[in-house]
DNA sequence: CAAGATTGACATCTCAATCTTT
DNA sequence: AAAGATTGAGATGTCAATCTTG
């Protein structure tokens, strides 16, 4: 997804910028105060730019999407080398059906195999294969290197710590049903 | 999009959490150091949770996606009440083709109209209609209220300022062609 | 030829319906 | 009835091809 929050139009806005400058504002346009707007718009723009870059690198080198890598890696490094479909969906930011189709895809490439769950016939295990473990290792290594160079290294340790606090304050305000 | 970075599997991971706790780690799994991981994973999880919530509210009350609102609002508050398709695509985080189809959709609801550009026959203007301006006003008002309550208010002014700095440090490391 | 706009083909992702098992 | 897994339908988004105009 990438979706943005509307920003007041900049007349004949420049063609290149990731975040519109928002210097020229039309009277009457609802806006957020500057500090808030920069924090919010930058959040969206940064997410968009970073995930696009990471997706592109992974796709080119390993034929994996971020979601596929997430699934593959979680199965690969589970102590049992297998994980039930539902448990896969829970930790990831993915729906059950998406996980089912991702596993289809990875199974088609011989990176994962499905097998029945003996203790609960409803369940299905996703098993990592040798090829899957090997690819997961290389892809994850590359991916973390990318995250370091694009996200970690441009920031100070203190900024990273503060980001962690911010996410903690923002998350988990969804009371269950 | 929502896509996540793989996190080392938590055995029988809990079913509710947005961010896996990552306390149990399998030896051999590539990882980022804790502070880095919290900053990065929280970033992804927060983006996912916030945009889902905002999308849902807008869709339910106004039948608009975030992208549709972005397009509608930019046209509505442009000084001329109109904008060329290409200029629409540039400021937004959207491709030209997506903008073209969003304008189709909005035009079908009578919120926007297309018209030829006299000075350049290749160009097409998207005009805001009265109905479009009215809806944009209400939807944007609602949307900013949501952003305030979900993103701005849980944070301190100082944290918002720091976020702005972080995005500035992370963005714009893409040298043009 | 390059630029603006549209279209077709395809990837990604979610929701709702379904089927099986508990 | 509820839970796990899959499937169908549809929304959202991109890339590449095309068509028109500069």
Short mmCIF file of C-alpha atoms (C1' of nucleotides) in Angstrom, two decimals:
data_model
loop_
_atom_site.label_atom_id
_atom_site.label_comp_id
_atom_site.label_asym_id
_atom_site.label_seq_id
_atom_site.Cartn_x
_atom_site.Cartn_y
_atom_site.Cartn_z
CA UNK A 1 0.00 0.00 0.00
CA UNK A 2 1.12 2.97 -0.25
CA UNK A 3 -1.31 5.58 0.64
CA UNK A 4 -0.80 9.13 1.64
CA UNK A 5 -2.55 11.71 3.65
CA UNK A 6 -3.79 14.59 1.60
CA UNK A 7 -1.66 17.63 1.82
CA UNK A 8 -2.86 21.06 0.73
CA UNK A 9 -2.01 21.50 -2.91
CA UNK A 10 1.19 23.18 -3.87
CA UNK A 11 0.42 25.05 -7.07
CA UNK A 12 2.22 23.39 -9.98
CA UNK A 13 3.89 21.14 -7.49
CA UNK A 14 7.39 20.03 -8.32
CA UNK A 15 7.69 16.71 -10.06
CA UNK A 16 10.40 15.07 -8.07
CA UNK A 17 9.87 15.41 -4.34
CA UNK A 18 8.76 12.57 -2.14
CA UNK A 19 7.12 14.92 0.31
CA UNK A 20 5.45 18.02 -1.05
CA UNK A 21 6.92 21.12 0.44
CA UNK A 22 3.58 22.51 1.56
CA UNK A 23 4.92 26.03 1.61
CA UNK A 24 2.12 27.50 -0.48
CA UNK A 25 -1.15 26.91 1.23
CA UNK A 26 -4.58 27.64 -0.08
CA UNK A 27 -6.74 29.49 2.43
CA UNK A 28 -9.52 27.32 3.75
CA UNK A 29 -7.71 24.03 3.33
CA UNK A 30 -7.82 21.96 6.48
CA UNK A 31 -4.31 21.29 7.69
CA UNK A 32 -2.33 20.02 10.60
CA UNK A 33 0.13 22.31 12.33
CA UNK A 34 3.60 22.18 10.79
CA UNK A 35 5.34 20.00 13.32
CA UNK A 36 2.51 17.51 13.24
CA UNK A 37 2.31 17.52 9.49
CA UNK A 38 6.01 16.91 9.06
CA UNK A 39 5.92 14.06 11.54
CA UNK A 40 2.91 12.45 9.87
CA UNK A 41 3.69 13.01 6.21
CA UNK A 42 7.29 12.04 6.69
CA UNK A 43 6.16 8.84 8.33
CA UNK A 44 4.10 7.90 5.28
CA UNK A 45 6.70 8.98 2.75
CA UNK A 46 9.52 7.20 4.54
CA UNK A 47 7.56 4.00 4.86
CA UNK A 48 6.74 4.10 1.19
CA UNK A 49 10.28 4.76 0.07
CA UNK A 50 11.92 2.22 2.36
CA UNK A 51 9.54 -0.65 1.64
CA UNK A 52 9.73 -0.05 -2.09
CA UNK A 53 13.49 -0.19 -2.00
CA UNK A 54 13.60 -3.29 0.15
CA UNK A 55 10.98 -5.06 -1.95
CA UNK A 56 12.85 -4.29 -5.13
CA UNK A 57 16.17 -5.61 -3.86
CA UNK A 58 14.67 -8.83 -2.54
CA UNK A 59 12.66 -9.44 -5.68
CA UNK A 60 15.61 -8.91 -7.95
CA UNK A 61 18.12 -11.04 -6.07
CA UNK A 62 15.94 -13.76 -4.59
CA UNK A 63 12.52 -13.58 -6.22
CA UNK A 64 10.97 -13.00 -2.81
CA UNK A 65 8.58 -10.37 -1.58
CA UNK A 66 8.93 -9.03 1.95
CA UNK A 67 5.90 -11.06 2.96
CA UNK A 68 7.29 -14.22 1.42
CA UNK A 69 10.57 -13.71 3.25
CA UNK A 70 8.70 -13.13 6.48
CA UNK A 71 6.89 -16.43 6.11
CA UNK A 72 9.95 -18.33 4.94
CA UNK A 73 12.15 -16.99 7.72
CA UNK A 74 9.67 -17.66 10.46
CA UNK A 75 9.35 -21.27 9.41
CA UNK A 76 13.08 -21.68 8.87
CA UNK A 77 14.05 -20.52 12.33
CA UNK A 78 11.32 -22.11 14.29
CA UNK A 79 12.88 -24.70 16.65
CA UNK A 80 10.89 -27.49 15.00
CA UNK A 81 11.47 -26.29 11.47
CA UNK A 82 7.72 -26.18 11.02
CA UNK A 83 4.84 -23.98 11.98
CA UNK A 84 1.09 -24.17 11.62
CA UNK A 85 -0.54 -21.93 9.07
CA UNK A 86 -2.49 -20.06 11.67
CA UNK A 87 0.55 -19.35 13.83
CA UNK A 88 2.27 -18.05 10.73
CA UNK A 89 -0.51 -15.58 10.09
CA UNK A 90 -0.62 -14.31 13.67
CA UNK A 91 2.86 -12.95 14.08
CA UNK A 92 3.02 -11.56 10.57
CA UNK A 93 0.98 -8.59 9.47
CA UNK A 94 -0.90 -10.87 7.09
CA UNK A 95 -4.30 -12.47 6.80
CA UNK A 96 -4.78 -16.22 6.98
CA UNK A 97 -5.68 -16.42 3.32
CA UNK A 98 -2.61 -14.51 2.26
CA UNK A 99 -0.39 -16.87 4.21
CA UNK A 100 -2.09 -19.84 2.62
CA UNK A 101 -1.31 -18.49 -0.84
CA UNK A 102 2.22 -17.50 0.04
CA UNK A 103 2.86 -21.03 1.25
CA UNK A 104 1.39 -22.31 -2.04
CA UNK A 105 3.90 -20.22 -3.85
CA UNK A 106 6.88 -21.16 -1.72
CA UNK A 107 5.89 -24.83 -1.88
CA UNK A 108 5.80 -24.57 -5.66
CA UNK A 109 9.44 -23.54 -5.54
CA UNK A 110 10.36 -26.35 -3.20
CA UNK A 111 11.22 -24.04 -0.31
CA UNK A 112 8.44 -25.23 1.98
CA UNK A 113 6.34 -28.37 2.26
CA UNK A 114 2.90 -28.90 3.73
CA UNK A 115 2.12 -31.75 6.09
CA UNK A 116 -0.77 -32.83 8.27
CA UNK A 117 -0.81 -32.15 11.99
CA UNK A 118 -1.26 -35.44 13.87
CA UNK A 119 -2.72 -34.05 17.07
CA UNK A 120 -5.30 -31.87 15.31
CA UNK A 121 -6.55 -32.94 11.92
CA UNK A 122 -7.68 -29.43 11.13
CA UNK A 123 -4.16 -28.13 11.31
CA UNK A 124 -1.56 -27.99 8.57
CA UNK A 125 2.16 -27.65 9.14
CA UNK A 126 4.45 -25.68 6.90
CA UNK A 127 7.86 -27.40 6.92
CA UNK A 128 11.05 -25.76 5.82
CA UNK A 129 13.09 -27.68 3.23
CA UNK A 130 16.87 -27.65 2.89
CA UNK A 131 16.61 -25.41 -0.13
CA UNK A 132 14.27 -23.15 1.80
CA UNK A 133 16.60 -22.88 4.76
CA UNK A 134 19.49 -22.08 2.50
CA UNK A 135 17.63 -19.38 0.60
CA UNK A 136 16.17 -17.91 3.79
CA UNK A 137 19.66 -17.55 5.20
CA UNK A 138 21.05 -15.69 2.24
CA UNK A 139 17.96 -13.55 1.73
CA UNK A 140 17.65 -12.57 5.37
CA UNK A 141 21.32 -11.71 5.58
CA UNK A 142 20.95 -9.44 2.58
CA UNK A 143 17.73 -7.96 3.89
CA UNK A 144 19.14 -7.03 7.28
CA UNK A 145 22.11 -5.48 5.59
CA UNK A 146 19.72 -3.33 3.59
CA UNK A 147 17.75 -2.36 6.68
CA UNK A 148 20.98 -1.37 8.36
CA UNK A 149 22.19 0.78 5.52
CA UNK A 150 18.84 2.42 4.77
CA UNK A 151 17.36 2.78 8.22
CA UNK A 152 19.78 2.10 11.03
CA UNK A 153 22.98 3.74 9.91
CA UNK A 154 21.58 7.14 8.94
CA UNK A 155 20.29 7.49 12.52
CA UNK A 156 21.92 7.90 15.90
CA UNK A 157 21.52 5.21 18.52
CA UNK A 158 19.55 7.69 20.58
CA UNK A 159 17.13 8.31 17.74
CA UNK A 160 16.53 4.59 17.36
CA UNK A 161 15.80 4.32 21.05
CA UNK A 162 13.32 7.16 20.83
CA UNK A 163 11.62 5.57 17.84
CA UNK A 164 11.11 2.43 19.86
CA UNK A 165 9.41 4.48 22.55
CA UNK A 166 7.20 6.23 20.04
CA UNK A 167 5.93 2.97 18.55
CA UNK A 168 5.23 1.65 22.00
CA UNK A 169 3.13 4.69 22.81
CA UNK A 170 1.21 4.43 19.55
CA UNK A 171 0.57 0.71 19.40
CA UNK A 172 -1.87 -1.48 21.19
CA UNK A 173 -4.77 0.88 21.60
CA UNK A 174 -7.11 -1.71 20.04
CA UNK A 175 -9.30 -3.30 22.67
CA UNK A 176 -10.25 -6.82 21.63
CA UNK A 177 -13.82 -7.75 20.64
CA UNK B 1 0.77 -2.90 1.46
CA UNK B 2 1.57 -4.18 4.48
CA UNK B 3 4.66 -6.13 4.66
CA UNK B 4 6.81 -7.00 7.56
CA UNK B 5 10.37 -7.79 8.24
CA UNK B 6 10.93 -11.31 9.36
CA UNK B 7 11.39 -11.71 13.03
CA UNK B 8 12.83 -14.81 14.60
CA UNK B 9 9.97 -17.11 15.42
CA UNK B 10 8.48 -17.10 18.85
CA UNK B 11 7.50 -20.70 19.52
CA UNK B 12 3.71 -21.00 19.54
CA UNK B 13 3.55 -17.26 19.22
CA UNK B 14 0.65 -15.53 20.90
CA UNK B 15 -2.31 -14.85 18.69
CA UNK B 16 -3.05 -11.28 19.50
CA UNK B 17 0.08 -9.18 19.45
CA UNK B 18 0.88 -6.74 16.67
CA UNK B 19 4.59 -6.99 17.26
CA UNK B 20 5.97 -10.36 18.25
CA UNK B 21 7.78 -10.20 21.49
CA UNK B 22 10.96 -11.74 20.12
CA UNK B 23 12.00 -12.88 23.54
CA UNK B 24 12.64 -16.47 22.52
CA UNK B 25 15.24 -16.55 19.85
CA UNK B 26 16.44 -19.52 17.90
CA UNK B 27 20.22 -19.79 17.78
CA UNK B 28 21.55 -19.12 14.33
CA UNK B 29 18.76 -16.85 13.23
CA UNK B 30 20.06 -13.62 11.77
CA UNK B 31 18.80 -10.71 13.81
CA UNK B 32 19.22 -7.02 14.37
CA UNK B 33 20.30 -5.79 17.79
CA UNK B 34 17.37 -5.11 20.10
CA UNK B 35 17.22 -1.34 19.84
CA UNK B 36 17.41 -1.51 16.07
CA UNK B 37 14.87 -4.25 15.84
CA UNK B 38 12.37 -2.45 18.03
CA UNK B 39 12.77 0.72 16.00
CA UNK B 40 12.34 -1.09 12.69
CA UNK B 41 9.63 -3.59 13.54
CA UNK B 42 7.66 -0.99 15.43
CA UNK B 43 7.85 1.25 12.41
CA UNK B 44 6.27 -1.41 10.20
CA UNK B 45 3.68 -2.49 12.72
CA UNK B 46 2.64 1.06 13.53
CA UNK B 47 2.30 1.98 9.89
CA UNK B 48 0.18 -1.08 9.27
CA UNK B 49 -2.10 -0.48 12.24
CA UNK B 50 -2.56 3.24 11.64
CA UNK B 51 -3.26 3.07 7.93
CA UNK B 52 -5.69 0.19 8.39
CA UNK B 53 -7.62 2.16 10.96
CA UNK B 54 -7.67 5.33 8.91
CA UNK B 55 -8.70 3.47 5.74
CA UNK B 56 -11.52 1.73 7.54
CA UNK B 57 -12.97 4.92 8.99
CA UNK B 58 -12.85 6.78 5.69
CA UNK B 59 -14.33 3.89 3.75
CA UNK B 60 -17.18 3.44 6.16
CA UNK B 61 -18.19 7.09 6.48
CA UNK B 62 -17.35 8.47 3.04
CA UNK B 63 -16.67 5.57 0.72
CA UNK B 64 -13.17 6.92 0.12
CA UNK B 65 -9.80 5.26 0.32
CA UNK B 66 -6.83 7.25 1.58
CA UNK B 67 -5.57 7.54 -1.97
CA UNK B 68 -8.92 8.74 -3.26
CA UNK B 69 -9.03 11.37 -0.54
CA UNK B 70 -5.53 12.45 -1.37
CA UNK B 71 -6.49 13.01 -4.99
CA UNK B 72 -9.81 14.64 -4.18
CA UNK B 73 -8.33 16.99 -1.61
CA UNK B 74 -5.44 18.07 -3.78
CA UNK B 75 -7.80 19.03 -6.57
CA UNK B 76 -10.27 20.66 -4.23
CA UNK B 77 -7.76 22.99 -2.63
CA UNK B 78 -5.77 23.88 -5.64
CA UNK B 79 -6.21 27.61 -6.29
CA UNK B 80 -7.71 26.92 -9.72
CA UNK B 81 -9.91 24.08 -8.53
CA UNK B 82 -8.26 21.90 -11.14
CA UNK B 83 -5.02 20.04 -11.62
CA UNK B 84 -3.45 18.09 -14.44
CA UNK B 85 -3.30 14.34 -14.07
CA UNK B 86 0.43 14.28 -14.08
CA UNK B 87 0.75 16.91 -11.36
CA UNK B 88 -1.67 14.88 -9.31
CA UNK B 89 0.50 11.80 -9.58
CA UNK B 90 3.70 13.61 -8.66
CA UNK B 91 2.88 14.94 -5.22
CA UNK B 92 1.02 11.81 -4.21
CA UNK B 93 2.76 8.53 -3.60
CA UNK B 94 0.93 7.08 -6.58
CA UNK B 95 1.67 6.03 -10.13
CA UNK B 96 0.19 7.83 -13.11
CA UNK B 97 -2.03 4.90 -13.98
CA UNK B 98 -3.40 4.64 -10.48
CA UNK B 99 -4.31 8.33 -10.51
CA UNK B 100 -6.04 7.89 -13.84
CA UNK B 101 -8.21 5.13 -12.42
CA UNK B 102 -8.91 6.97 -9.19
CA UNK B 103 -10.11 9.95 -11.20
CA UNK B 104 -12.32 7.57 -13.21
CA UNK B 105 -13.85 6.42 -10.00
CA UNK B 106 -14.32 9.87 -8.50
CA UNK B 107 -15.74 11.16 -11.80
CA UNK B 108 -18.23 8.30 -11.77
CA UNK B 109 -19.51 9.62 -8.45
CA UNK B 110 -19.71 13.18 -9.72
CA UNK B 111 -16.98 14.44 -7.41
CA UNK B 112 -14.52 15.34 -10.16
CA UNK B 113 -14.80 16.14 -13.88
CA UNK B 114 -12.26 15.79 -16.65
CA UNK B 115 -11.62 18.55 -19.17
CA UNK B 116 -9.13 19.26 -21.92
CA UNK B 117 -6.15 21.52 -21.38
CA UNK B 118 -6.21 24.34 -23.96
CA UNK B 119 -2.51 25.19 -23.91
CA UNK B 120 -1.37 21.57 -24.27
CA UNK B 121 -3.65 19.10 -25.96
CA UNK B 122 -1.88 16.20 -24.36
CA UNK B 123 -2.92 17.36 -20.93
CA UNK B 124 -6.13 16.58 -19.06
CA UNK B 125 -7.45 18.61 -16.17
CA UNK B 126 -9.23 17.12 -13.21
CA UNK B 127 -11.81 19.67 -12.01
CA UNK B 128 -13.40 19.60 -8.61
CA UNK B 129 -17.21 19.74 -8.57
CA UNK B 130 -19.39 21.32 -5.88
CA UNK B 131 -20.26 17.90 -4.56
CA UNK B 132 -16.59 16.98 -4.58
CA UNK B 133 -15.57 20.06 -2.67
CA UNK B 134 -18.24 19.47 -0.11
CA UNK B 135 -17.30 15.84 0.42
CA UNK B 136 -13.58 16.64 0.50
CA UNK B 137 -14.19 19.15 3.27
CA UNK B 138 -16.06 16.77 5.48
CA UNK B 139 -13.81 13.82 4.80
CA UNK B 140 -10.60 15.74 5.35
CA UNK B 141 -11.90 17.23 8.57
CA UNK B 142 -12.72 13.78 9.82
CA UNK B 143 -9.42 12.37 8.61
CA UNK B 144 -7.29 14.97 10.37
CA UNK B 145 -9.26 14.42 13.52
CA UNK B 146 -8.39 10.75 13.28
CA UNK B 147 -4.72 11.47 12.66
CA UNK B 148 -4.71 13.72 15.68
CA UNK B 149 -6.29 11.21 17.99
CA UNK B 150 -4.30 8.20 16.76
CA UNK B 151 -0.93 9.73 16.07
CA UNK B 152 -0.52 13.26 17.36
CA UNK B 153 -2.15 13.17 20.74
CA UNK B 154 -0.46 10.06 22.12
CA UNK B 155 2.89 11.77 21.54
CA UNK B 156 4.66 14.74 23.08
CA UNK B 157 5.42 17.78 20.96
CA UNK B 158 9.09 16.98 21.38
CA UNK B 159 8.61 13.49 20.03
CA UNK B 160 6.84 14.85 16.97
CA UNK B 161 9.70 17.22 16.35
CA UNK B 162 12.19 14.38 16.60
CA UNK B 163 10.17 12.28 14.19
CA UNK B 164 10.33 15.09 11.67
CA UNK B 165 14.11 15.10 11.98
CA UNK B 166 14.32 11.35 11.59
CA UNK B 167 12.33 11.37 8.34
CA UNK B 168 14.48 14.14 7.01
CA UNK B 169 17.61 12.12 7.70
CA UNK B 170 16.16 9.01 6.08
CA UNK B 171 14.57 10.51 2.98
CA UNK B 172 16.04 11.67 -0.24
CA UNK B 173 18.96 9.31 -0.59
CA UNK B 174 17.82 8.38 -4.12
CA UNK B 175 20.05 9.96 -6.73
CA UNK B 176 18.05 10.64 -9.89
CA UNK B 177 18.77 8.80 -13.16
"C1'" DC C 1 11.91 11.08 -30.06
"C1'" DA C 2 9.93 12.56 -25.34
"C1'" DA C 3 5.89 13.52 -22.44
"C1'" DG C 4 0.99 13.01 -20.87
"C1'" DA C 5 -2.73 9.94 -20.39
"C1'" DT C 6 -4.91 5.67 -20.72
"C1'" DT C 7 -5.32 0.59 -20.98
"C1'" DG C 8 -4.14 -4.41 -20.27
"C1'" DA C 9 -1.92 -7.74 -17.74
"C1'" DC C 10 -0.42 -9.01 -13.53
"C1'" DA C 11 0.99 -9.02 -8.26
"C1'" DT C 12 -0.58 -8.30 -3.64
"C1'" DC C 13 -3.83 -8.37 -0.17
"C1'" DT C 14 -8.41 -8.73 2.31
"C1'" DC C 15 -13.18 -10.17 3.19
"C1'" DA C 16 -16.68 -13.43 3.04
"C1'" DA C 17 -18.10 -18.06 2.02
"C1'" DT C 18 -17.05 -22.91 2.44
"C1'" DC C 19 -15.44 -27.29 4.11
"C1'" DT C 20 -13.57 -30.16 7.65
"C1'" DT C 21 -12.65 -31.18 12.27
"C1'" DT C 22 -13.10 -30.25 17.30
"C1'" DA D 1 -21.09 -23.67 17.47
"C1'" DA D 2 -16.20 -22.41 16.90
"C1'" DA D 3 -11.57 -22.85 14.85
"C1'" DG D 4 -8.19 -23.93 11.05
"C1'" DA D 5 -7.46 -23.85 6.23
"C1'" DT D 6 -8.62 -22.94 1.65
"C1'" DT D 7 -11.05 -20.65 -2.23
"C1'" DG D 8 -13.57 -16.92 -4.95
"C1'" DA D 9 -14.41 -12.31 -5.67
"C1'" DG D 10 -12.91 -7.85 -5.54
"C1'" DA D 11 -9.97 -3.75 -4.21
"C1'" DT D 12 -5.54 -1.54 -4.70
"C1'" DG D 13 -1.42 -0.80 -6.99
"C1'" DT D 14 2.52 -1.25 -10.53
"C1'" DC D 15 4.81 -1.96 -15.00
"C1'" DA D 16 4.86 -2.11 -19.82
"C1'" DA D 17 2.58 -1.10 -24.11
"C1'" DT D 18 -0.06 2.19 -26.73
"C1'" DC D 19 -1.94 6.34 -28.58
"C1'" DT D 20 -1.79 11.24 -29.15
"C1'" DT D 21 0.51 15.47 -29.12
"C1'" DG D 22 4.65 18.63 -28.66
#
